[in-house]
PDB file of C-alpha atoms in Angstrom:
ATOM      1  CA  UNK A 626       5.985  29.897 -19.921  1.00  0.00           C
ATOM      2  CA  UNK A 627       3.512  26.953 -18.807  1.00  0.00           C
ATOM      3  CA  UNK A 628       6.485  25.148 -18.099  1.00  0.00           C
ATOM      4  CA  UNK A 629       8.348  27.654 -16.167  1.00  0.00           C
ATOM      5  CA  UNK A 630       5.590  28.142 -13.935  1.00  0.00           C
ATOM      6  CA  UNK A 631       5.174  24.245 -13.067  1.00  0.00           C
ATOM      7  CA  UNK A 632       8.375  24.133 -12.694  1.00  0.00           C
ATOM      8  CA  UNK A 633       8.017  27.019  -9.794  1.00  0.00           C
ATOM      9  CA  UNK A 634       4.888  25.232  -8.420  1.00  0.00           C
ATOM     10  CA  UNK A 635       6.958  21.738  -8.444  1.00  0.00           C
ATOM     11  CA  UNK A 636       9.388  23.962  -6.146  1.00  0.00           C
ATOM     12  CA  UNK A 637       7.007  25.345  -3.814  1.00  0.00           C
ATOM     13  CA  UNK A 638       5.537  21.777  -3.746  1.00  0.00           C
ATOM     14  CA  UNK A 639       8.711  19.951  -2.395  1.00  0.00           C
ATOM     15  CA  UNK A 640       9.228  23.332  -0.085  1.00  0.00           C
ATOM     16  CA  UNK A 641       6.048  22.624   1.056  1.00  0.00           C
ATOM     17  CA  UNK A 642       5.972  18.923   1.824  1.00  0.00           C
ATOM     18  CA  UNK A 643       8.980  19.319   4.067  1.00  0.00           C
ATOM     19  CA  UNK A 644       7.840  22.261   6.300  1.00  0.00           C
ATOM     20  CA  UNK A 645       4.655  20.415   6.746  1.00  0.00           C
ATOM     21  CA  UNK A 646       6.569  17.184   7.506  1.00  0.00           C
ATOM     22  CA  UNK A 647       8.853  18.619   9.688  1.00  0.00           C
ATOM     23  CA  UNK A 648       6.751  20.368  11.753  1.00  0.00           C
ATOM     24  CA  UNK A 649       4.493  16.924  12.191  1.00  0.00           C
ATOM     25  CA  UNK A 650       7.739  15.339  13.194  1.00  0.00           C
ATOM     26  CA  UNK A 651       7.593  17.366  16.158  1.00  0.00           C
ATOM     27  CA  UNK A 652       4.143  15.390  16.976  1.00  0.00           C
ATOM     28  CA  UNK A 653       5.618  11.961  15.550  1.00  0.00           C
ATOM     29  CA  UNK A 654       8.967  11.859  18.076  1.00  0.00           C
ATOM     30  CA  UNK A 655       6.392  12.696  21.215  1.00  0.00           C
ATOM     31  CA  UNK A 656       4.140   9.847  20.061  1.00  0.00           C
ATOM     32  CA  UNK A 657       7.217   7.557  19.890  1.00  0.00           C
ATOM     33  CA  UNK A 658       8.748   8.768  23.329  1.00  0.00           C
ATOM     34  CA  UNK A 659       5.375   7.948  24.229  1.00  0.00           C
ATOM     35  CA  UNK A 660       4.782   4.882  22.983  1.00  0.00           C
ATOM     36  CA  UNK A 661       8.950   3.295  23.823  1.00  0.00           C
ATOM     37  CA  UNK A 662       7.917   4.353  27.448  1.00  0.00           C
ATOM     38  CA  UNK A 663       4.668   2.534  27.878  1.00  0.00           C
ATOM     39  CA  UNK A 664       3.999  -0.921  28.740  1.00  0.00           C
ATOM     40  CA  UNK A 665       2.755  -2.958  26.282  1.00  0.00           C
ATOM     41  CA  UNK A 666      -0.137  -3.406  27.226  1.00  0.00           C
ATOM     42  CA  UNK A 667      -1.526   0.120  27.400  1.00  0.00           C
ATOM     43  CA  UNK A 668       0.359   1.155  23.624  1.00  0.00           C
ATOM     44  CA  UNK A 669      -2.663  -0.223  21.594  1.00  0.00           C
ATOM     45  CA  UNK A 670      -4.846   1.809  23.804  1.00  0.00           C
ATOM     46  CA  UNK A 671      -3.490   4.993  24.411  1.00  0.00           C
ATOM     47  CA  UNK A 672      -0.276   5.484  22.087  1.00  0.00           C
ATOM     48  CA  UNK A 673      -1.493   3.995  19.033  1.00  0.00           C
ATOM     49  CA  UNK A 674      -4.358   5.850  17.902  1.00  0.00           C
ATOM     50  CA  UNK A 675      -2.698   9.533  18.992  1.00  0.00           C
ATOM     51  CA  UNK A 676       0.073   8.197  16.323  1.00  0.00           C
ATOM     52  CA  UNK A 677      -2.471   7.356  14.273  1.00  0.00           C
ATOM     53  CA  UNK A 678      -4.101  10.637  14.686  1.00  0.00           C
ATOM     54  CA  UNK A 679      -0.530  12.158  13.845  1.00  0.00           C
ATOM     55  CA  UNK A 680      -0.347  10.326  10.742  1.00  0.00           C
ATOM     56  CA  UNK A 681      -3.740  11.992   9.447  1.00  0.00           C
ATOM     57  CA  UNK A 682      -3.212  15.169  10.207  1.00  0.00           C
ATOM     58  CA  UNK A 683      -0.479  14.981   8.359  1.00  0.00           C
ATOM     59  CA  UNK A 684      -2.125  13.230   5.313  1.00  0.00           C
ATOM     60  CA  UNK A 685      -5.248  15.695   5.277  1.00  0.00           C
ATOM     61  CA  UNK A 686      -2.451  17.943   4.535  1.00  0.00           C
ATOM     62  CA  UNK A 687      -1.378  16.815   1.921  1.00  0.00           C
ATOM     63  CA  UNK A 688      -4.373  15.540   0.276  1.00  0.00           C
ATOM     64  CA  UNK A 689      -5.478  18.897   0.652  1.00  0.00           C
ATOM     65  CA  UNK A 690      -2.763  20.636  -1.017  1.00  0.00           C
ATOM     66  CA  UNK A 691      -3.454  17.983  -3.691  1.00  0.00           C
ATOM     67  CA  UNK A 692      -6.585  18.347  -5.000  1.00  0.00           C
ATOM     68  CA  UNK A 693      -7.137  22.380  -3.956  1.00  0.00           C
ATOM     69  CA  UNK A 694      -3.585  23.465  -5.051  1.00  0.00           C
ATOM     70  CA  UNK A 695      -2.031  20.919  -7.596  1.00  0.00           C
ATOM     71  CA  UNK A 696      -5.466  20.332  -8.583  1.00  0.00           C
ATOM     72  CA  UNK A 697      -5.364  17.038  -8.922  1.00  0.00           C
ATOM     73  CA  UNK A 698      -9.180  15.350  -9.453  1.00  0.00           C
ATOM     74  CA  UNK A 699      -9.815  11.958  -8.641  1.00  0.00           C
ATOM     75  CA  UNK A 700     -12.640   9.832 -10.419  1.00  0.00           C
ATOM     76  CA  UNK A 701     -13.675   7.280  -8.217  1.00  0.00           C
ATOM     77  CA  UNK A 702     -16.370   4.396  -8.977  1.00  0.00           C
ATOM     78  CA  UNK A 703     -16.594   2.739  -4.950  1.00  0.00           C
ATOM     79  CA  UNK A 704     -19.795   0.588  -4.454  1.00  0.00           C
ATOM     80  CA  UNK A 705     -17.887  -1.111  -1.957  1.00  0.00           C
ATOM     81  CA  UNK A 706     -19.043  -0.826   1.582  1.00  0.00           C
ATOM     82  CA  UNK A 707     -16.735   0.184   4.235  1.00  0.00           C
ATOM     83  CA  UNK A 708     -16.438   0.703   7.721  1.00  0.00           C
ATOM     84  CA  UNK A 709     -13.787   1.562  10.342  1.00  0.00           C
ATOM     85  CA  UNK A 710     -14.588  -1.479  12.424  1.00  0.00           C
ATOM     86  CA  UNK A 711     -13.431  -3.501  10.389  1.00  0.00           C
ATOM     87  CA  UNK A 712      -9.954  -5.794   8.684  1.00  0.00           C
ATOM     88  CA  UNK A 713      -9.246  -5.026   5.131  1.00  0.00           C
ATOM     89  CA  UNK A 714      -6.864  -6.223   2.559  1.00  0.00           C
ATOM     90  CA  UNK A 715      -6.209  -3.919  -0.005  1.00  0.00           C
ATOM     91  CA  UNK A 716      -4.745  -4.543  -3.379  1.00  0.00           C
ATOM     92  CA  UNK A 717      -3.790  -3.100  -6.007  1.00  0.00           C
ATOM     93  CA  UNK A 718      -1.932  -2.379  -9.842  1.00  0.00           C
ATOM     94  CA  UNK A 719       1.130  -0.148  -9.003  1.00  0.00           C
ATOM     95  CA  UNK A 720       2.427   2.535 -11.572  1.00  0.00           C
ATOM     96  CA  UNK A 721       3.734   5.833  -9.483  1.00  0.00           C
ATOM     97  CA  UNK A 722       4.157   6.671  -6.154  1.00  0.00           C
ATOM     98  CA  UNK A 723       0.842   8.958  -6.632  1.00  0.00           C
ATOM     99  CA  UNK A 724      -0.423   5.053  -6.511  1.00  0.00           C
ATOM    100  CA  UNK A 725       0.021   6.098  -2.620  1.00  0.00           C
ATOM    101  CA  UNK A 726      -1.857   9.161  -2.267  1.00  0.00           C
ATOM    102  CA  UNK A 727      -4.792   8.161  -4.610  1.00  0.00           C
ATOM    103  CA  UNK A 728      -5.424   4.907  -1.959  1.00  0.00           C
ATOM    104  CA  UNK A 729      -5.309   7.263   1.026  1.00  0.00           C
ATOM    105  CA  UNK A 730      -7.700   9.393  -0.796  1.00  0.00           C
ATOM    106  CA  UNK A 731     -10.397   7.267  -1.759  1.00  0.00           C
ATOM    107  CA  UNK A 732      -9.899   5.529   1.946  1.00  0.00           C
ATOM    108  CA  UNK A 733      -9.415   8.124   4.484  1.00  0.00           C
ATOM    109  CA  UNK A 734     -11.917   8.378   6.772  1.00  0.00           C
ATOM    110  CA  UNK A 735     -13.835   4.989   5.451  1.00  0.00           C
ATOM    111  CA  UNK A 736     -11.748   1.950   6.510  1.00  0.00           C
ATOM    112  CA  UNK A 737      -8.494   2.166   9.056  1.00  0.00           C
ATOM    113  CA  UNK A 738      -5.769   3.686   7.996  1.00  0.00           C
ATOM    114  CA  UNK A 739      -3.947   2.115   5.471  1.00  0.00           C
ATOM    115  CA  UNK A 740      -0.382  -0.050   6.308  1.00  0.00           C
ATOM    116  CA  UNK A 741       2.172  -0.652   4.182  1.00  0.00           C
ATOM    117  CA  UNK A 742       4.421  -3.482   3.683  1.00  0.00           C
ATOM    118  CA  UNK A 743       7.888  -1.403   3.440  1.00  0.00           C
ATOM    119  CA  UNK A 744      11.329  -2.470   2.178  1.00  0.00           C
ATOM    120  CA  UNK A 745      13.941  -2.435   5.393  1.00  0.00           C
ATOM    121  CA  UNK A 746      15.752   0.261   3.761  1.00  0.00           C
ATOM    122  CA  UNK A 747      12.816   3.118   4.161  1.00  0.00           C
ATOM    123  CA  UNK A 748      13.523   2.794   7.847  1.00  0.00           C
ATOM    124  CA  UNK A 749      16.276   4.994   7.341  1.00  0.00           C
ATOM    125  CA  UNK A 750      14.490   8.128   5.741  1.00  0.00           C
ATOM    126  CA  UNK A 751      14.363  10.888   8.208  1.00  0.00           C
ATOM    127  CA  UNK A 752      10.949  11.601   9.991  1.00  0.00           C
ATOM    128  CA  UNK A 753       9.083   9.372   7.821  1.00  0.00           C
ATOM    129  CA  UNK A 754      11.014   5.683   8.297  1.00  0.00           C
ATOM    130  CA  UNK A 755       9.947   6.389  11.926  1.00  0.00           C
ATOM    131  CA  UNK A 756       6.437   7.431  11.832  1.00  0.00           C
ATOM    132  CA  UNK A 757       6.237   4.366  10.025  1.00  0.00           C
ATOM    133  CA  UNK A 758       7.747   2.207  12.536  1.00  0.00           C
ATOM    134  CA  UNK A 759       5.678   3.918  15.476  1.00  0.00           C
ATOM    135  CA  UNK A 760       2.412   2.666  13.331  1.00  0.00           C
ATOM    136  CA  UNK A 761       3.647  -0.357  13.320  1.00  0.00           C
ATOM    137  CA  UNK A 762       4.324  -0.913   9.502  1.00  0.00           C
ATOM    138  CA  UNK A 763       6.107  -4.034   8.434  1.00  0.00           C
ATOM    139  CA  UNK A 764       9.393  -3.861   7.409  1.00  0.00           C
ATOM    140  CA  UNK A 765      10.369  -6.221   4.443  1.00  0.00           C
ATOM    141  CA  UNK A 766      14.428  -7.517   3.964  1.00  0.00           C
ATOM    142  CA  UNK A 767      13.000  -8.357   0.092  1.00  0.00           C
ATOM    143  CA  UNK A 768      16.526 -10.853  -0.341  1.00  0.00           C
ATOM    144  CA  UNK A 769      17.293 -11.421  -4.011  1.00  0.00           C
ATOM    145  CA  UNK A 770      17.659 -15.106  -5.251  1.00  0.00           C
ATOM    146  CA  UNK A 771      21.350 -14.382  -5.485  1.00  0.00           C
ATOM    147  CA  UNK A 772      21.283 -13.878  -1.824  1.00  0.00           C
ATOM    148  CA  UNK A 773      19.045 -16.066  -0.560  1.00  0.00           C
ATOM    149  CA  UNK A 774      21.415 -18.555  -2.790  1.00  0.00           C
ATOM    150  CA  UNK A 775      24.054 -17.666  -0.179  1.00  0.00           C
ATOM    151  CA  UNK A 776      22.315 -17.096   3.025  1.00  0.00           C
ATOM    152  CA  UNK A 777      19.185 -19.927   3.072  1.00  0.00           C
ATOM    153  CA  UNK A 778      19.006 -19.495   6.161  1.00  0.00           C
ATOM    154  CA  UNK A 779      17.444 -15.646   5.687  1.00  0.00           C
ATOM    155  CA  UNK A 780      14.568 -17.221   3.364  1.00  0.00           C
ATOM    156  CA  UNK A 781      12.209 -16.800   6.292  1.00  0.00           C
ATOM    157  CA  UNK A 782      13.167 -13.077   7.118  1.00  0.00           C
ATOM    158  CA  UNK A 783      10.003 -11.747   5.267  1.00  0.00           C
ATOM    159  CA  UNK A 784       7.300 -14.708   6.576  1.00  0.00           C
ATOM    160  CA  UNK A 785       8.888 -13.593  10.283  1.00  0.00           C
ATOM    161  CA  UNK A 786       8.238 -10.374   9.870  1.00  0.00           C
ATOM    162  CA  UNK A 787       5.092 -10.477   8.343  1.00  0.00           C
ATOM    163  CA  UNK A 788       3.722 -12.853  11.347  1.00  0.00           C
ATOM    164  CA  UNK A 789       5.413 -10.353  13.569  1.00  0.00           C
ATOM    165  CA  UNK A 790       3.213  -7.707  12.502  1.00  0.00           C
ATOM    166  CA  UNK A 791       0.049  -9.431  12.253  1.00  0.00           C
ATOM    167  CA  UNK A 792       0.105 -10.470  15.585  1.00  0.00           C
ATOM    168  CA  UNK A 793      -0.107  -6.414  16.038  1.00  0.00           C
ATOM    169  CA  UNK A 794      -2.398  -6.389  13.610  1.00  0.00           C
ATOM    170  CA  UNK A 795      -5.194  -8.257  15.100  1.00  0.00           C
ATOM    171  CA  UNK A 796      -5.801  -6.516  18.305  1.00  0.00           C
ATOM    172  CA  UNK A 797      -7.310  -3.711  16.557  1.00  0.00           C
ATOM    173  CA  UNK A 798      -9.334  -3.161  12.762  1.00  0.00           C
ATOM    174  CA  UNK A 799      -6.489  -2.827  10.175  1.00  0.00           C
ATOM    175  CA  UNK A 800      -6.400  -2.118   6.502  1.00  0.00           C
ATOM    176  CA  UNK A 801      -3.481  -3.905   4.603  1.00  0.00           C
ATOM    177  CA  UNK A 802      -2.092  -2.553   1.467  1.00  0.00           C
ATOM    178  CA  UNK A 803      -0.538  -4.990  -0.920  1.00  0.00           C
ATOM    179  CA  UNK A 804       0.878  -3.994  -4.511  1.00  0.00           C
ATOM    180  CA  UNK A 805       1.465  -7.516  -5.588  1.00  0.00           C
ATOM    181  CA  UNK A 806       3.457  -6.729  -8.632  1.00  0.00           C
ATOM    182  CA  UNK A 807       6.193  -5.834  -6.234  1.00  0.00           C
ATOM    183  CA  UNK A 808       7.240  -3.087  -8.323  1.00  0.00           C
ATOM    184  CA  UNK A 809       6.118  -0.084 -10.753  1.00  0.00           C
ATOM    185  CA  UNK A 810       5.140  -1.020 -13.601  1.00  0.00           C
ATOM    186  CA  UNK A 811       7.216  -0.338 -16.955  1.00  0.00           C
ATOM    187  CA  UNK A 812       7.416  -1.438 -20.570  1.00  0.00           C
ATOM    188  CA  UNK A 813      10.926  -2.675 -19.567  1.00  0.00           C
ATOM    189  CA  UNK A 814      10.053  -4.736 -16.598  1.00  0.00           C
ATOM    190  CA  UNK A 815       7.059  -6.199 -18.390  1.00  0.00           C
ATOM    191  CA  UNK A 816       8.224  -7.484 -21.274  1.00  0.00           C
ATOM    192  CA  UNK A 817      11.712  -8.582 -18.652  1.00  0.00           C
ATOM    193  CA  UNK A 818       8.870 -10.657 -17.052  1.00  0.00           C
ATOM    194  CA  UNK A 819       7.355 -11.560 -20.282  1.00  0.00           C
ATOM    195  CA  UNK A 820       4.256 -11.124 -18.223  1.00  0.00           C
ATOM    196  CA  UNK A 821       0.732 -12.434 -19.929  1.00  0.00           C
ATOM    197  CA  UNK A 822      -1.002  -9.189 -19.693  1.00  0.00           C
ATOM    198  CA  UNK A 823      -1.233  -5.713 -20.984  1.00  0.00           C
ATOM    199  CA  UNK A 824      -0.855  -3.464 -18.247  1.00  0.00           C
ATOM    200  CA  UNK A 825       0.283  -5.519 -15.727  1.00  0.00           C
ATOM    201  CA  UNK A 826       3.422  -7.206 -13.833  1.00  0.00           C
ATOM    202  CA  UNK A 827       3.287 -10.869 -12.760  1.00  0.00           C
ATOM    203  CA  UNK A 828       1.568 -10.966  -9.489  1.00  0.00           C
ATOM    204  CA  UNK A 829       4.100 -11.760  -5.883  1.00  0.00           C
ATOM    205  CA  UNK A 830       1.946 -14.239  -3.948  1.00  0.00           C
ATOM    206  CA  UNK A 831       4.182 -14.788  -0.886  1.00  0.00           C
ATOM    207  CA  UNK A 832       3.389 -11.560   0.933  1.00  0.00           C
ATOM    208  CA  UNK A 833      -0.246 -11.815   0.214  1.00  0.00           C
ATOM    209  CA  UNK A 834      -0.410 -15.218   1.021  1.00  0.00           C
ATOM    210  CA  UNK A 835       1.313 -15.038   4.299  1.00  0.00           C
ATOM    211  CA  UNK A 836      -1.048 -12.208   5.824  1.00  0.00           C
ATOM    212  CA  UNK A 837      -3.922 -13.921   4.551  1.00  0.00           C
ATOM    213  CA  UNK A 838      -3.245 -16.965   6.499  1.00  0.00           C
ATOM    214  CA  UNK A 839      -1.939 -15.149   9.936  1.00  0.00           C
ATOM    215  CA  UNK A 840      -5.246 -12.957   9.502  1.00  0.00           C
ATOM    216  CA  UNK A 841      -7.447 -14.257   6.999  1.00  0.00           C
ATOM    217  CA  UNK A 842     -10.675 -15.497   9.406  1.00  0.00           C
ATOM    218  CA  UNK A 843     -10.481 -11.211  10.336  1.00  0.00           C
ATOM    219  CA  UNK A 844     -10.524  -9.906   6.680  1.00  0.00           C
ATOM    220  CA  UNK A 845     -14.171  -8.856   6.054  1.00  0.00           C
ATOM    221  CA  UNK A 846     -13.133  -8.585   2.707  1.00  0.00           C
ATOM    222  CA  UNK A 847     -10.646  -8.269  -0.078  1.00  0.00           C
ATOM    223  CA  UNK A 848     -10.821  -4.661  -1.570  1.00  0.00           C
ATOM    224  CA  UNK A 849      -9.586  -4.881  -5.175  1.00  0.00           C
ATOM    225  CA  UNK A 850      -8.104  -1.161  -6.301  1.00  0.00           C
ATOM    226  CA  UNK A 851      -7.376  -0.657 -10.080  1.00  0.00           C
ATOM    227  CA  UNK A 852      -5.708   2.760 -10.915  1.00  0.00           C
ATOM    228  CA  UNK A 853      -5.307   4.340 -14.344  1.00  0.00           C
ATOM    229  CA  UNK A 854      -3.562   7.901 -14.753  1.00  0.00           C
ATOM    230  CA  UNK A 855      -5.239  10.244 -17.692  1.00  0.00           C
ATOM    231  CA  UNK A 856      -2.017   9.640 -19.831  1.00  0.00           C
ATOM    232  CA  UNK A 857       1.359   8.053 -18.217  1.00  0.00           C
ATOM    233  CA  UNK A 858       2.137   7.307 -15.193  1.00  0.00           C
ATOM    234  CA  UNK A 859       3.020  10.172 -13.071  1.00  0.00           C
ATOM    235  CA  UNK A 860       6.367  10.946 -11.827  1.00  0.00           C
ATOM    236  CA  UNK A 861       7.130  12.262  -7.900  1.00  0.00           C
ATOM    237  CA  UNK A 862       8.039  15.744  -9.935  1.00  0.00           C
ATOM    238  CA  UNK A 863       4.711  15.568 -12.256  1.00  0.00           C
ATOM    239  CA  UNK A 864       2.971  15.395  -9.256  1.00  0.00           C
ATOM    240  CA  UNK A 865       4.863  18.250  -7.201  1.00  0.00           C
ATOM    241  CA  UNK A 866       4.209  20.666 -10.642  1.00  0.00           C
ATOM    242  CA  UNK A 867       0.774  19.757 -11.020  1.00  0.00           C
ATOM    243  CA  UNK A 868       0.879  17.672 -14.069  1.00  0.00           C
ATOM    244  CA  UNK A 869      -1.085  14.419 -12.750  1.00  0.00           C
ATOM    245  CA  UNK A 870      -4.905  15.785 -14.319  1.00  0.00           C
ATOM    246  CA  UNK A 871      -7.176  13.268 -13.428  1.00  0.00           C
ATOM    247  CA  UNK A 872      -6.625   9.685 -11.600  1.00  0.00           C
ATOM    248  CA  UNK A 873      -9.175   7.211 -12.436  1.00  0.00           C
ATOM    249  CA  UNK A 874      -9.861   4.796  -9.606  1.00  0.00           C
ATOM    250  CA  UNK A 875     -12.521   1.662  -9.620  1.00  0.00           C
ATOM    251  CA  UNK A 876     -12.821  -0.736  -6.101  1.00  0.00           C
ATOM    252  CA  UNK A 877     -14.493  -4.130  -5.942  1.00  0.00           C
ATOM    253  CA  UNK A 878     -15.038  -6.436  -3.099  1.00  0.00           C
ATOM    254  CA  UNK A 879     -13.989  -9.722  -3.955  1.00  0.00           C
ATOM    255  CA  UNK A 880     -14.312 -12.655  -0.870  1.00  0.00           C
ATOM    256  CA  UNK A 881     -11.232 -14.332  -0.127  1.00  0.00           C
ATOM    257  CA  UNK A 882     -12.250 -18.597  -0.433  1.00  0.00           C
ATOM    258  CA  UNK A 883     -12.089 -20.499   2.346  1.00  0.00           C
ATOM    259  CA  UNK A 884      -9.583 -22.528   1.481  1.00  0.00           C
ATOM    260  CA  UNK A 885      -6.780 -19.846   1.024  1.00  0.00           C
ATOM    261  CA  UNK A 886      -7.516 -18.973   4.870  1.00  0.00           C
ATOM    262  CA  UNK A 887      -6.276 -22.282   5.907  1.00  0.00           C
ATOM    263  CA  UNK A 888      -3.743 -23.166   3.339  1.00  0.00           C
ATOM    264  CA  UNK A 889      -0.474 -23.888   4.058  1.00  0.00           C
ATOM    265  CA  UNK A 890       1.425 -21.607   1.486  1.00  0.00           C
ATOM    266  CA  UNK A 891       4.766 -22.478   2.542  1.00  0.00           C
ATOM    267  CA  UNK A 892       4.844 -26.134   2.550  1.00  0.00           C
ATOM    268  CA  UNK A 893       2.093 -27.679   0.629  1.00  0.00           C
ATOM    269  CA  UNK A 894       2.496 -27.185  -3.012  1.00  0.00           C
ATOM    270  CA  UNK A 895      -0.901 -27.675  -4.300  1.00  0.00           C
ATOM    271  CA  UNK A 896      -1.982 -24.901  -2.048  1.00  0.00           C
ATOM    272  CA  UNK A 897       0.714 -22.690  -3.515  1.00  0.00           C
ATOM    273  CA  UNK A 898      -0.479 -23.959  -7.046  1.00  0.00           C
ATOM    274  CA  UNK A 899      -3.902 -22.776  -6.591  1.00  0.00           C
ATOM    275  CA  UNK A 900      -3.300 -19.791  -4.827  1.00  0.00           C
ATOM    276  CA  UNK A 901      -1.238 -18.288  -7.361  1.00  0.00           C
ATOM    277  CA  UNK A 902      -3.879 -19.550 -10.452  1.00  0.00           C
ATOM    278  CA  UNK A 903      -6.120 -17.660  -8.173  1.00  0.00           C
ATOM    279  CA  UNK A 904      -4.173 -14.687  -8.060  1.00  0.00           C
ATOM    280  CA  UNK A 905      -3.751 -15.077 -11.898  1.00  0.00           C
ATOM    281  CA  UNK A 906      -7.214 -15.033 -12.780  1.00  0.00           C
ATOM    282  CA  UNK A 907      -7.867 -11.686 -10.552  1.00  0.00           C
ATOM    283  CA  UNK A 908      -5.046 -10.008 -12.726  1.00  0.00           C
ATOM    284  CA  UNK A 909      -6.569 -11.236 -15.948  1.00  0.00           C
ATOM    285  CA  UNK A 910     -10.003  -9.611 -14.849  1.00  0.00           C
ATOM    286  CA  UNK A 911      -7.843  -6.415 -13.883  1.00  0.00           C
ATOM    287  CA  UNK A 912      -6.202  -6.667 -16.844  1.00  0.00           C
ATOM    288  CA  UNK A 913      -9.191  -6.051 -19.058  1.00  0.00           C
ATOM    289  CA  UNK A 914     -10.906  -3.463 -16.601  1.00  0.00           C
ATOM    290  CA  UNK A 915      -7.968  -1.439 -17.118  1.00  0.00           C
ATOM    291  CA  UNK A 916      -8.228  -1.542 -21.001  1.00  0.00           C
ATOM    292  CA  UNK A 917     -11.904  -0.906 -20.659  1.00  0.00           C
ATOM    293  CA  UNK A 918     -10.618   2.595 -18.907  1.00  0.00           C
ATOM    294  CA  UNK A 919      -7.956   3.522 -20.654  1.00  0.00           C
ATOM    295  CA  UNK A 920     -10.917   3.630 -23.662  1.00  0.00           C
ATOM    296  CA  UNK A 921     -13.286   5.077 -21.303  1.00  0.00           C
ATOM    297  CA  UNK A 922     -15.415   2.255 -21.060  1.00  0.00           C
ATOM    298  CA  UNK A 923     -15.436   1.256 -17.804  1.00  0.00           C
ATOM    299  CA  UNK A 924     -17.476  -1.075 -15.631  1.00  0.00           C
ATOM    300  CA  UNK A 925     -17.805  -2.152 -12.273  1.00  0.00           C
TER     301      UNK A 925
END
């Protein structure tokens, strides 16, 4: 019977989620009209932050149906200090695509809102591919090896495009979101990777790396995110049926060096060297918060 009725509740859920999407799409194709028709130099003033104010009316909506409905509860240990007014890079371990929602959550309201680095394809999805264009998200080729071993020339595609957007980026305060496994994490990807930690994927450095050097002098700060679910990972349907329980969140601020803000990523080798031991040593430190949570033993 408990099933049956999560099962009915998963329904309503997705039912839910699309009439509330659709009717912001209304709101999200104005706001793009808007913004195509405008010269550039007025979007960042006057189209930009009514998308923006699109995009969280539409995510109050669904954070609300989260924690009053699904009753979902989030434990949160921030001692971070945030402020709208200010450039953020966010990361974070990535397990479920409630990863998303539990970010906006503990952000909303504190820092800008959050941008994603999205995979090309996502452009695609109805509605949402282009409220995420219209706030300016960047849009990621991700090439495999096996492509990149036929088409060098398309190596670049992701530096480009992150550039591209920073150079949006920096007129106004902006919160970056990195996961920098790349991925969700699994048992199967993990020991694919035969990655040195418990809990973790091996950590992508090119993304980071690239936004950190096209906007590093405006980061005020690094905001490390570590998430841990109250069993497994959730899936999209576990979260639609209210079966997510409580999501365990801890933030640090950790200051990005110096010398990563100047490096040269691409080309100079020792500054790729160090960047990624860098990178590595974070991880190891998440690494053993998240055991300490997982046994309830956490401490930030």
């Amino acid at each position: 019977m408990k099933s049956l009725l999560q099962s009915i509740l998963g329904a309503i859920s997705m039912v839910m989620l699309v009439v509330h999407t659709l009717f912001i799409s209304l709101f999200v194709f104005s706001s793009i009209i808007w913004k195509v028709m405008l010269p550039q130099r007025l979007r960042h003033k006057w189209a930009d932050p009514y998308v923006i104010g699109v995009a969280n009316v539409w995510l109050a909506g669904i954070l609300w149906w989260l924690t009053n409905v699904l009753r979902i509860r989030f434990d949160v240990d921030n001692n971070v200090k945030l402020s709208m007014e200010e450039w953020y890079m966010v990361v974070s371990n990535h397990q479920s695509w409630v990863d998303i929602f539990a970010l906006f959550y503990v952000t909303k309201g504190k820092i800008p809102l959050l941008k994603f680095f999205i995979k090309k394809e996502l452009m695609k999805v109805p509605v949402v591919g282009q409220a995420w264009w219209a706030m300016d998200y960047p849009f990621m080729s991700r090439h495999s090896r096996a492509y990149l071993a036929k088409h060098p020339e398309k190596a670049d595609d992701d530096l480009k495009a992150t550039k591209k957007a920073c150079e949006k980026f920096s007129y106004v305060p902006t919160s970056i979101v990195n996961f920098l496994e790349g991925t969700r994490f699994t048992e199967v990807k993990q020991q694919k990777q035969k990655a040195p930690y418990a809990h973790l994927l091996r950590p992508k450095a090119g993304g980071i790396a690239f936004a950190i050097q096209a906007l590093g002098e405006r980061f005020s700060s690094m905001i490390d995110t570590t998430i841990v679910y109250q069993d497994r990972a959730p899936t999209f349907w576990d979260l639609a049926c209210g079966r997510v329980g409580t999501v365990t969140l801890r933030l640090r601020h950790i200051e990005i060096p110096q010398q990563f803000i100047r490096m040269d990523y691409q080309n100079n080798r020792q500054d790729k060297k160090d960047f990624q031991q860098w990178l590595h040593e974070l991880w190891l430190e998440k690494d053993a918060l998240i055991t300490q949570m997982k046994a309830g033993t956490s401490s930030v």
